[in-house]
Coordinates of C-alpha atoms in Angstrom, one line a residue:
X1 CA 90.5 112.3 81.3
X2 CA 91.4 113.1 77.7
X3 CA 90.6 111.3 74.4
X4 CA 90.7 107.5 74.9
X5 CA 91.0 108.0 78.7
X6 CA 87.4 109.2 78.7
X7 CA 86.1 105.7 77.8
X8 CA 87.2 103.5 80.6
X9 CA 84.7 100.6 80.1
X10 CA 86.2 98.0 77.7
X11 CA 82.9 96.8 76.4
X12 CA 81.8 100.4 75.5
X13 CA 85.3 101.1 74.1
X14 CA 84.7 98.3 71.6
X15 CA 81.6 100.2 70.3
X16 CA 83.6 103.2 69.1
X17 CA 82.9 104.1 65.5
X18 CA 82.5 107.1 63.2
X19 CA 79.5 109.4 63.2
X20 CA 78.8 108.3 59.7
X21 CA 78.7 104.6 60.7
X22 CA 76.5 105.4 63.7
X23 CA 74.1 107.4 61.6
X24 CA 73.4 104.2 59.5
X25 CA 72.0 102.6 62.6
X26 CA 69.1 105.0 62.9
X27 CA 66.2 104.0 60.6
X28 CA 63.7 106.3 59.0
X29 CA 60.6 106.8 61.2
X30 CA 62.5 106.4 64.4
X31 CA 61.8 108.5 67.5
X32 CA 65.2 109.8 68.6
X33 CA 65.7 111.4 72.1
X34 CA 68.7 113.7 71.8
X35 CA 70.6 115.5 74.6
X36 CA 70.9 119.2 74.6
X37 CA 69.4 122.2 76.4
X38 CA 69.9 125.8 75.2
X39 CA 73.0 125.1 73.2
X40 CA 74.7 123.0 75.9
X41 CA 75.4 119.3 76.0
X42 CA 74.0 118.4 72.6
X43 CA 75.5 115.8 70.3
X44 CA 78.0 117.5 68.0
X45 CA 78.7 114.8 65.3
X46 CA 75.8 112.4 64.9
X47 CA 73.0 114.9 63.9
X48 CA 75.2 116.3 61.1
X49 CA 76.1 112.8 59.8
X50 CA 72.4 111.9 60.0
X51 CA 71.4 115.0 58.1
X52 CA 73.8 114.0 55.3
X53 CA 72.3 110.5 55.2
X54 CA 68.8 112.0 55.0
X55 CA 69.8 114.4 52.2
X56 CA 71.3 111.5 50.2
X57 CA 68.0 109.5 50.7
X58 CA 66.0 112.5 49.6
X59 CA 68.1 112.9 46.4
X60 CA 67.3 109.3 45.6
X61 CA 63.6 109.8 46.1
X62 CA 63.4 108.1 49.5
X63 CA 61.5 109.8 52.2
X64 CA 63.5 109.8 55.4
X65 CA 62.3 111.6 58.5
X66 CA 62.6 111.0 62.3
X67 CA 61.0 112.3 65.4
X68 CA 63.3 114.5 67.4
X69 CA 62.8 114.8 71.2
X70 CA 65.2 116.9 73.3
X71 CA 65.5 118.7 76.6
X72 CA 64.8 122.1 75.0
X73 CA 66.4 124.1 72.2
X74 CA 69.8 122.9 70.9
X75 CA 72.0 124.3 68.2
X76 CA 72.3 124.7 64.4
X77 CA 74.3 121.5 64.2
X78 CA 71.3 119.5 65.5
X79 CA 68.0 121.3 64.9
X80 CA 69.2 123.4 62.1
X81 CA 71.0 120.6 60.2
X82 CA 68.1 118.2 60.4
X83 CA 65.5 120.8 59.6
X84 CA 67.5 122.1 56.6
X85 CA 67.2 118.7 54.9
X86 CA 63.5 118.3 56.0
X87 CA 64.4 115.4 58.2
X88 CA 62.2 116.0 61.2
X89 CA 58.7 114.6 61.2
X90 CA 57.8 115.6 64.8
X91 CA 59.7 118.0 67.1
X92 CA 59.2 118.5 70.9
X93 CA 59.2 120.0 73.4
X94 CA 60.9 123.4 72.7
X95 CA 62.9 124.8 69.9
X96 CA 64.4 128.2 68.9
X97 CA 66.0 127.3 65.5
X98 CA 64.9 129.6 62.7
X99 CA 64.7 126.8 60.1
X100 CA 62.7 124.6 62.4
X101 CA 60.4 127.6 63.1
X102 CA 59.9 128.2 59.4
X103 CA 59.1 124.6 58.7
X104 CA 56.7 124.4 61.6
X105 CA 54.8 127.5 60.6
X106 CA 54.7 126.4 57.0
X107 CA 53.1 123.1 58.0
X108 CA 56.1 121.1 57.0
X109 CA 57.0 119.9 60.4
X110 CA 54.7 118.8 63.3
X111 CA 55.5 120.3 66.6
X112 CA 54.2 119.6 70.2
X113 CA 54.7 122.4 72.7
X114 CA 54.9 120.7 76.1
X115 CA 55.7 121.9 79.6
X116 CA 59.3 120.9 80.2
X117 CA 58.3 119.1 83.5
X118 CA 55.8 117.0 81.6
X119 CA 58.1 115.5 78.9
X120 CA 59.7 112.7 81.0
X121 CA 56.3 111.8 82.4
X122 CA 54.8 111.7 78.9
X123 CA 57.5 109.3 77.7
X124 CA 57.4 107.0 80.8
X125 CA 53.6 106.9 80.4
X126 CA 53.8 106.0 76.8
X127 CA 51.8 109.1 75.7
X128 CA 54.2 109.9 72.8
X129 CA 54.7 106.4 71.5
X130 CA 57.9 104.4 71.5
X131 CA 61.4 106.0 72.0
X132 CA 63.6 104.0 69.6
X133 CA 67.1 105.6 70.0
X134 CA 68.8 107.8 72.6
X135 CA 71.7 110.0 71.3
X136 CA 73.3 111.5 74.4
X137 CA 76.5 113.5 74.8
X138 CA 78.5 112.7 78.0
X139 CA 81.8 113.9 79.5
X140 CA 83.1 110.4 80.1
X141 CA 82.4 106.7 80.8
X142 CA 83.6 105.1 84.0
X143 CA 85.0 101.6 84.3
X144 CA 81.7 100.2 85.5
X145 CA 79.8 101.7 82.6
X146 CA 78.3 104.7 84.4
X147 CA 78.2 108.0 82.5
X148 CA 79.6 111.4 83.5
X149 CA 76.9 113.8 82.4
X150 CA 77.8 116.7 80.2
X151 CA 77.0 120.5 80.4
X152 CA 73.3 119.9 80.4
X153 CA 71.1 117.1 81.8
X154 CA 67.7 117.8 80.4
X155 CA 65.8 114.6 79.7
X156 CA 68.9 112.5 79.3
X157 CA 68.1 110.2 82.2
X158 CA 64.7 109.4 80.6
X159 CA 66.2 108.9 77.1
X160 CA 68.8 106.5 78.4
X161 CA 66.2 104.5 80.5
X162 CA 63.5 104.4 77.9
X163 CA 65.2 104.0 74.5
X164 CA 65.6 100.6 72.9
X165 CA 69.1 101.6 71.7
X166 CA 71.7 104.1 72.8
X167 CA 74.3 106.1 70.9
X168 CA 76.8 108.0 73.1
X169 CA 79.0 110.9 72.1
X170 CA 81.9 111.2 74.4
X171 CA 83.1 114.8 74.2
X172 CA 86.7 115.5 75.3
X173 CA 86.0 119.2 75.1
X174 CA 83.7 119.0 78.1
X175 CA 85.5 119.9 81.3
X176 CA 86.5 116.9 83.4
X177 CA 85.7 118.9 86.5
X178 CA 82.0 118.5 85.6
X179 CA 82.2 115.2 87.4
X180 CA 80.5 115.5 90.7
X181 CA 78.4 118.6 89.8
X182 CA 75.3 116.6 88.8
X183 CA 72.5 115.3 90.9
X184 CA 70.7 112.5 89.0
X185 CA 67.6 111.4 90.9
X186 CA 66.2 107.9 90.2
X187 CA 63.3 108.0 92.7
X188 CA 60.6 109.2 90.3
X189 CA 57.7 106.9 89.4
X190 CA 54.3 106.9 87.7
X191 CA 51.1 107.1 89.8
X192 CA 50.1 105.4 92.0
X193 CA 53.6 104.7 93.1
X194 CA 54.9 108.2 93.4
X195 CA 56.8 109.5 96.5
X196 CA 57.5 113.0 97.6
X197 CA 60.6 114.7 96.0
X198 CA 62.8 115.2 99.1
X199 CA 64.2 118.7 98.2
X200 CA 63.6 121.2 101.0
X201 CA 66.4 123.6 100.2
X202 CA 68.0 124.6 96.9
X203 CA 71.3 123.0 97.9
X204 CA 69.8 119.6 98.7
X205 CA 71.3 116.7 96.7
X206 CA 69.0 113.7 96.5
X207 CA 70.5 111.6 93.7
X208 CA 73.9 110.6 92.4
X209 CA 76.5 112.2 90.1
X210 CA 76.2 109.7 87.2
X211 CA 73.8 108.2 84.7
X212 CA 73.2 104.5 85.0
X213 CA 72.7 102.5 81.7
X214 CA 72.2 99.0 80.4
X215 CA 75.4 98.6 78.4
X216 CA 73.8 96.0 76.2
X217 CA 71.6 98.8 74.7
X218 CA 74.6 100.8 73.5
X219 CA 75.0 100.3 69.8
X220 CA 77.6 103.0 69.1
X221 CA 80.1 105.3 70.8
X222 CA 81.4 108.4 69.0
X223 CA 84.4 110.4 70.2
X224 CA 84.2 114.1 69.8
X225 CA 86.1 117.2 70.8
X226 CA 83.8 120.2 70.0
X227 CA 82.6 123.1 72.1
X228 CA 79.1 123.9 73.1
X229 CA 77.5 126.6 71.0
X230 CA 76.1 129.5 73.0
X231 CA 75.3 133.0 71.7
X232 CA 76.6 136.2 73.2
X233 CA 74.0 138.3 75.1
X234 CA 73.8 141.9 74.0
X235 CA 74.4 144.4 76.8
X236 CA 71.2 145.4 78.7
X237 CA 69.6 148.3 76.9
X238 CA 67.8 151.2 78.6
X239 CA 64.4 149.3 78.6
X240 CA 65.9 146.2 80.1
X241 CA 67.6 148.2 82.8
X242 CA 64.4 150.1 83.6
X243 CA 62.5 146.8 83.8
X244 CA 65.1 145.4 86.1
X245 CA 64.9 148.5 88.2
X246 CA 61.2 148.1 88.7
X247 CA 61.6 144.5 89.7
X248 CA 64.3 145.2 92.2
X249 CA 62.3 148.1 93.7
X250 CA 59.3 145.7 94.0
X251 CA 61.4 143.0 95.7
X252 CA 62.8 145.5 98.2
X253 CA 59.2 146.6 99.0
X254 CA 58.1 143.0 99.5
X255 CA 61.0 142.6 102.0
X256 CA 60.0 145.8 103.8
X257 CA 56.4 144.6 104.0
X258 CA 57.5 141.3 105.5
X259 CA 56.3 139.2 102.6
X260 CA 59.8 138.1 101.6
X261 CA 62.9 137.3 103.7
X262 CA 65.9 139.6 103.5
X263 CA 67.7 137.1 101.2
X264 CA 64.5 136.7 99.1
X265 CA 63.4 133.2 98.0
X266 CA 65.0 131.0 95.3
X267 CA 65.2 132.9 92.0
X268 CA 64.2 131.6 88.6
X269 CA 64.6 133.5 85.4
X270 CA 64.1 132.8 81.7
X271 CA 66.8 133.3 79.2
X272 CA 67.6 136.7 77.8
X273 CA 68.9 140.2 78.2
X274 CA 66.1 141.4 80.6
X275 CA 66.8 138.4 82.9
X276 CA 70.5 139.2 82.9
X277 CA 69.8 142.8 83.6
X278 CA 67.8 141.7 86.7
X279 CA 70.8 139.6 87.8
X280 CA 73.1 142.6 87.2
X281 CA 70.8 144.7 89.4
X282 CA 71.0 142.2 92.1
X283 CA 74.8 142.4 92.0
X284 CA 74.6 145.9 93.3
X285 CA 71.4 145.5 95.3
X286 CA 71.0 145.0 99.1
X287 CA 70.3 141.3 99.0
X288 CA 72.9 138.7 100.1
X289 CA 72.9 134.9 100.5
X290 CA 70.7 134.5 97.4
X291 CA 69.9 131.1 95.9
X292 CA 68.5 130.1 92.5
X293 CA 66.2 127.2 91.6
X294 CA 65.9 127.5 87.8
X295 CA 66.3 125.8 84.4
X296 CA 69.4 127.5 83.1
X297 CA 72.4 129.2 84.6
X298 CA 73.2 132.4 82.7
X299 CA 75.9 135.0 82.8
X300 CA 74.3 137.1 85.5
X301 CA 74.0 134.2 87.9
X302 CA 77.6 133.3 87.3
X303 CA 78.6 136.8 88.2
X304 CA 76.5 136.6 91.4
X305 CA 78.3 133.3 92.3
X306 CA 81.7 135.0 91.7
X307 CA 80.8 137.9 94.0
X308 CA 79.5 135.7 96.7
X309 CA 76.0 137.1 96.5
X310 CA 74.6 133.8 95.2
X311 CA 75.5 130.8 97.3
X312 CA 73.8 128.0 95.3
X313 CA 72.3 127.7 91.8
X314 CA 70.3 124.6 90.9
X315 CA 69.5 124.2 87.2
X316 CA 69.4 121.6 84.4
X317 CA 71.8 123.3 82.0
X318 CA 74.2 126.2 81.4
X319 CA 73.2 128.9 79.0
X320 CA 76.3 131.1 78.9
X321 CA 77.8 133.5 76.5
X322 CA 81.1 132.4 74.9
X323 CA 83.1 134.7 77.3
X324 CA 81.3 133.4 80.4
X325 CA 81.7 129.8 79.2
X326 CA 85.4 130.3 78.8
X327 CA 85.6 131.8 82.3
X328 CA 83.6 128.9 83.8
X329 CA 85.7 126.2 82.2
X330 CA 89.0 128.0 83.2
X331 CA 88.0 128.0 86.8
X332 CA 85.3 125.3 87.2
X333 CA 86.5 123.9 90.5
X334 CA 85.9 127.4 92.0
X335 CA 82.2 127.3 90.9
X336 CA 81.6 123.6 91.4
X337 CA 80.4 123.6 95.0
X338 CA 77.8 126.3 94.2
X339 CA 76.2 124.7 91.1
X340 CA 73.9 121.6 90.8
X341 CA 72.7 120.3 87.5
X342 CA 69.6 118.1 87.7
X343 CA 67.2 116.3 85.3
X344 CA 64.6 118.8 84.0
X345 CA 61.8 116.7 85.5
X346 CA 63.3 117.8 88.9
X347 CA 64.6 121.3 88.0
X348 CA 61.1 122.1 86.8
X349 CA 59.1 119.9 89.2
X350 CA 55.9 121.7 90.4
X351 CA 56.1 120.1 93.8
X352 CA 59.6 121.4 94.5
X353 CA 58.9 124.9 93.0
X354 CA 55.8 125.3 95.2
X355 CA 57.6 124.0 98.3
X356 CA 60.7 126.3 97.9
X357 CA 58.5 129.3 97.1
X358 CA 60.4 130.3 93.9
X359 CA 60.3 133.8 92.6
X360 CA 59.7 133.2 88.9
X361 CA 60.7 135.8 86.3
X362 CA 59.8 135.1 82.6
X363 CA 59.4 136.9 79.4
X364 CA 56.3 137.3 77.2
X365 CA 55.3 138.3 73.7
X366 CA 52.1 140.0 74.7
X367 CA 49.9 140.5 77.8
X368 CA 46.4 141.7 77.9
X369 CA 44.7 144.2 80.1
X370 CA 43.4 141.4 82.4
X371 CA 46.7 139.7 82.9
X372 CA 46.6 136.8 80.4
X373 CA 50.0 136.2 78.8
X374 CA 51.0 134.9 75.4
X375 CA 54.6 133.7 75.5
X376 CA 54.7 131.5 72.4
X377 CA 52.8 132.7 69.3
X378 CA 53.0 135.7 66.9
X379 CA 49.5 137.0 65.9
X380 CA 47.9 133.9 67.5
X381 CA 49.0 131.4 64.9
X382 CA 52.7 131.3 64.3
X383 CA 54.9 129.6 66.9
X384 CA 58.0 131.5 68.1
X385 CA 59.8 129.1 70.3
X386 CA 57.6 127.4 72.8
X387 CA 56.4 127.6 76.4
X388 CA 59.5 126.0 77.8
X389 CA 59.5 125.9 81.5
X390 CA 57.7 129.2 82.1
X391 CA 54.4 127.5 82.8
X392 CA 56.0 125.0 85.3
X393 CA 57.4 128.0 87.3
X394 CA 54.6 130.6 86.8
X395 CA 51.8 128.3 88.0
X396 CA 53.6 127.1 91.1
X397 CA 55.8 130.1 92.1
X398 CA 55.4 132.1 95.3
X399 CA 55.6 135.2 93.1
X400 CA 55.1 135.0 89.4
X401 CA 56.5 137.9 87.3
X402 CA 56.3 138.4 83.6
X403 CA 58.3 141.1 81.9
X404 CA 58.6 142.7 78.5
X405 CA 59.3 146.0 76.8
X406 CA 55.9 147.8 76.3
X407 CA 56.3 147.9 72.5
X408 CA 58.0 146.0 69.8
X409 CA 59.1 146.5 66.1
X410 CA 60.5 150.0 66.8
X411 CA 57.4 151.0 68.6
X412 CA 54.9 150.0 66.0
X413 CA 53.3 147.1 68.0
X414 CA 52.0 147.3 71.6
X415 CA 52.9 144.4 73.8
X416 CA 49.9 145.3 76.0
X417 CA 46.7 144.4 74.1
X418 CA 42.9 144.1 74.9
X419 CA 43.0 140.3 74.5
X420 CA 46.0 138.2 73.9
X421 CA 45.9 136.3 70.5
X422 CA 47.1 133.1 72.2
X423 CA 46.9 132.2 75.9
X424 CA 49.8 130.3 77.6
X425 CA 49.5 131.7 81.1
X426 CA 46.0 132.6 82.3
X427 CA 45.3 135.6 84.5
X428 CA 45.1 133.1 87.4
X429 CA 48.9 132.4 87.1
X430 CA 50.1 135.9 86.5
X431 CA 50.7 138.1 89.5
X432 CA 53.1 140.8 88.3
X433 CA 53.5 142.4 84.8
X434 CA 56.5 144.6 84.3
X435 CA 57.5 146.8 81.3
X436 CA 60.0 149.7 81.2
X437 CA 56.9 151.9 81.9
X438 CA 56.3 150.4 85.3
X439 CA 55.0 147.5 87.3
X440 CA 51.5 146.2 87.7
X441 CA 50.9 144.2 90.9
X442 CA 47.8 142.2 90.1
X443 CA 47.5 140.3 93.3
X444 CA 44.1 140.7 95.0
X445 CA 42.6 142.7 92.1
X446 CA 39.4 142.0 90.3
X447 CA 39.5 141.9 86.4
X448 CA 38.4 145.6 86.1
X449 CA 40.9 146.7 88.7
X450 CA 43.6 144.7 86.9
X451 CA 42.8 146.4 83.6
X452 CA 43.2 149.9 84.9
X453 CA 46.6 149.0 86.6
X454 CA 48.0 147.3 83.5
X455 CA 47.0 150.1 81.1
X456 CA 48.2 152.9 83.3
X457 CA 51.4 151.2 84.7
X458 CA 52.6 149.0 81.8
X459 CA 51.3 150.2 78.4
X460 CA 53.4 152.5 76.2
X461 CA 52.1 156.1 76.2
X462 CA 51.5 155.9 72.5
X463 CA 49.1 153.1 73.0
X464 CA 47.6 154.0 76.3
X465 CA 44.8 156.2 74.9
X466 CA 43.6 153.5 72.6
X467 CA 43.6 150.9 75.3
X468 CA 41.7 153.2 77.7
X469 CA 39.2 153.9 74.9
X470 CA 38.7 150.2 74.3
X471 CA 38.2 149.4 78.0
X472 CA 35.8 152.3 78.5
X473 CA 33.6 151.3 75.6
X474 CA 33.8 147.6 76.7
X475 CA 32.5 148.6 80.1
X476 CA 29.6 150.5 78.5
X477 CA 28.7 147.9 75.8
X478 CA 29.9 144.5 77.1
X479 CA 27.0 142.1 77.6
X480 CA 28.6 141.0 80.8
X481 CA 30.7 143.3 82.8
X482 CA 32.8 141.1 85.1
X483 CA 35.5 141.0 82.4
X484 CA 34.4 143.7 80.0
X485 CA 35.3 142.8 76.4
X486 CA 34.0 143.6 72.9
X487 CA 34.6 140.3 71.3
X488 CA 34.2 141.5 67.8
X489 CA 36.9 144.1 68.4
X490 CA 39.3 142.5 70.9
X491 CA 41.7 141.3 68.2
X492 CA 41.7 144.4 66.1
X493 CA 44.5 146.0 68.1
X494 CA 47.0 144.9 65.6
X495 CA 50.1 146.6 64.1
X496 CA 48.6 147.5 60.8
X497 CA 45.7 149.2 62.6
X498 CA 47.6 151.1 65.1
X499 CA 50.2 152.3 62.6
X500 CA 47.7 153.8 60.3
X501 CA 45.9 156.8 61.8
X502 CA 43.3 157.1 59.1
X503 CA 42.4 153.4 59.3
X504 CA 42.3 153.8 63.1
X505 CA 39.8 156.6 62.9
X506 CA 37.6 154.7 60.5
X507 CA 37.8 151.6 62.7
X508 CA 36.9 153.6 65.8
X509 CA 33.8 155.2 64.1
X510 CA 32.6 151.9 62.6
X511 CA 33.2 149.8 65.8
X512 CA 31.4 152.4 67.9
X513 CA 28.3 152.1 65.7
X514 CA 28.5 148.3 65.9
X515 CA 28.7 148.4 69.7
X516 CA 25.8 150.8 70.0
X517 CA 23.7 148.6 67.7
X518 CA 24.7 145.5 69.8
X519 CA 23.8 147.3 73.0
X520 CA 20.3 148.2 71.8

């Protein structure tokens, strides 16, 4: 299918118009559900046209803002364009755009950070208010009006079902061989009518390859021919390779101890260089017949499919570098039988994750000595990106791994701290913490046992003495010693403090006096 041949339904063909004309159909104050997940499958034309309309309204003194709901992060042509003209009133559930982040942290844009598995349920339950318009990219429209999904699925099924009006972008750039790769499940329901999600193996298909829609809701169809925008990953550095090495050694040990099968369990990994380093390590490792049940399919997983190491990958979206994306599109039929793209309410469904026994591997900003993890906030108050799907997987995984370099900002900040400044994943959901320094297996350990393992195995040597000192004094002076903390000091382990030796010495003397006074 190319160009006009992508729109085979005569009624929907009659709705074709320019992006500028379609943008005029979205009113200020509307909640708009847009397709897109990590730079794949987002609308390429409508958001930019809408941003121009908003800018024009602002220049004439008219406030024009919309609510933007997506699958996850998108691209500069969507999040960036709308944020640049201050056109977003509310954003959810996950974003990674620098302009969005700046406006959120400046208090100029409201932001709701939601577990990705919860978004569809929130919309169906009416928790977020009315969804006015769905703007969804598709790869084509069949004669009967069904839609061929694009390179991501995300929340598109929910947007198309729940929105009062629909605008479709039919993108001729998207590979026609995507048809048949998707598994769109229409069996979800709200309580008390829910039924079990019948996925028992990663490769199980339980839905159909197309979206169903009510054609009468479609108010515009836009034809596009533009590529997805995905960023290149930097090659794994030494720290990433060392983290990957610790994880692979741990997995081999778990197999040896009989706690994992020889082909492991379905893998999930967050986006980034460390995750790709782990996948690269698996390429040369002893494990065969691997599977993945995850959110996004990255370069490393594509390489594992090519080599035959990975037999099936289930996700909701691609998140590939430009080179890997070119390779995928050039040989998509070769990969098609090994890849399933599902709605994110299924790819991230806690029931399925728990049943399959997923091995979850996600990144963090900081972890504390007791195993609590902050994956979203800088210094406790400024959002970075959002929790994404890490909570969906960590809470329900068979093994929950969090990984990070032990320090940041050229070694001036410790990523292992006495108490995290914001909690996304509690110690109850964190089993393994890994840095380039080593791996802390927290399973079966009390808080005090955890603290020793995290400090000695994961903290950077430059920060280890200060962490030991804090923990030792907390044990002596904490009013309760199950989880020893000095609450008036727990958040003083900050970059300005640790970088200034004189300030550090003064702080240590003062805080010891305070602790002695408190104890007496």
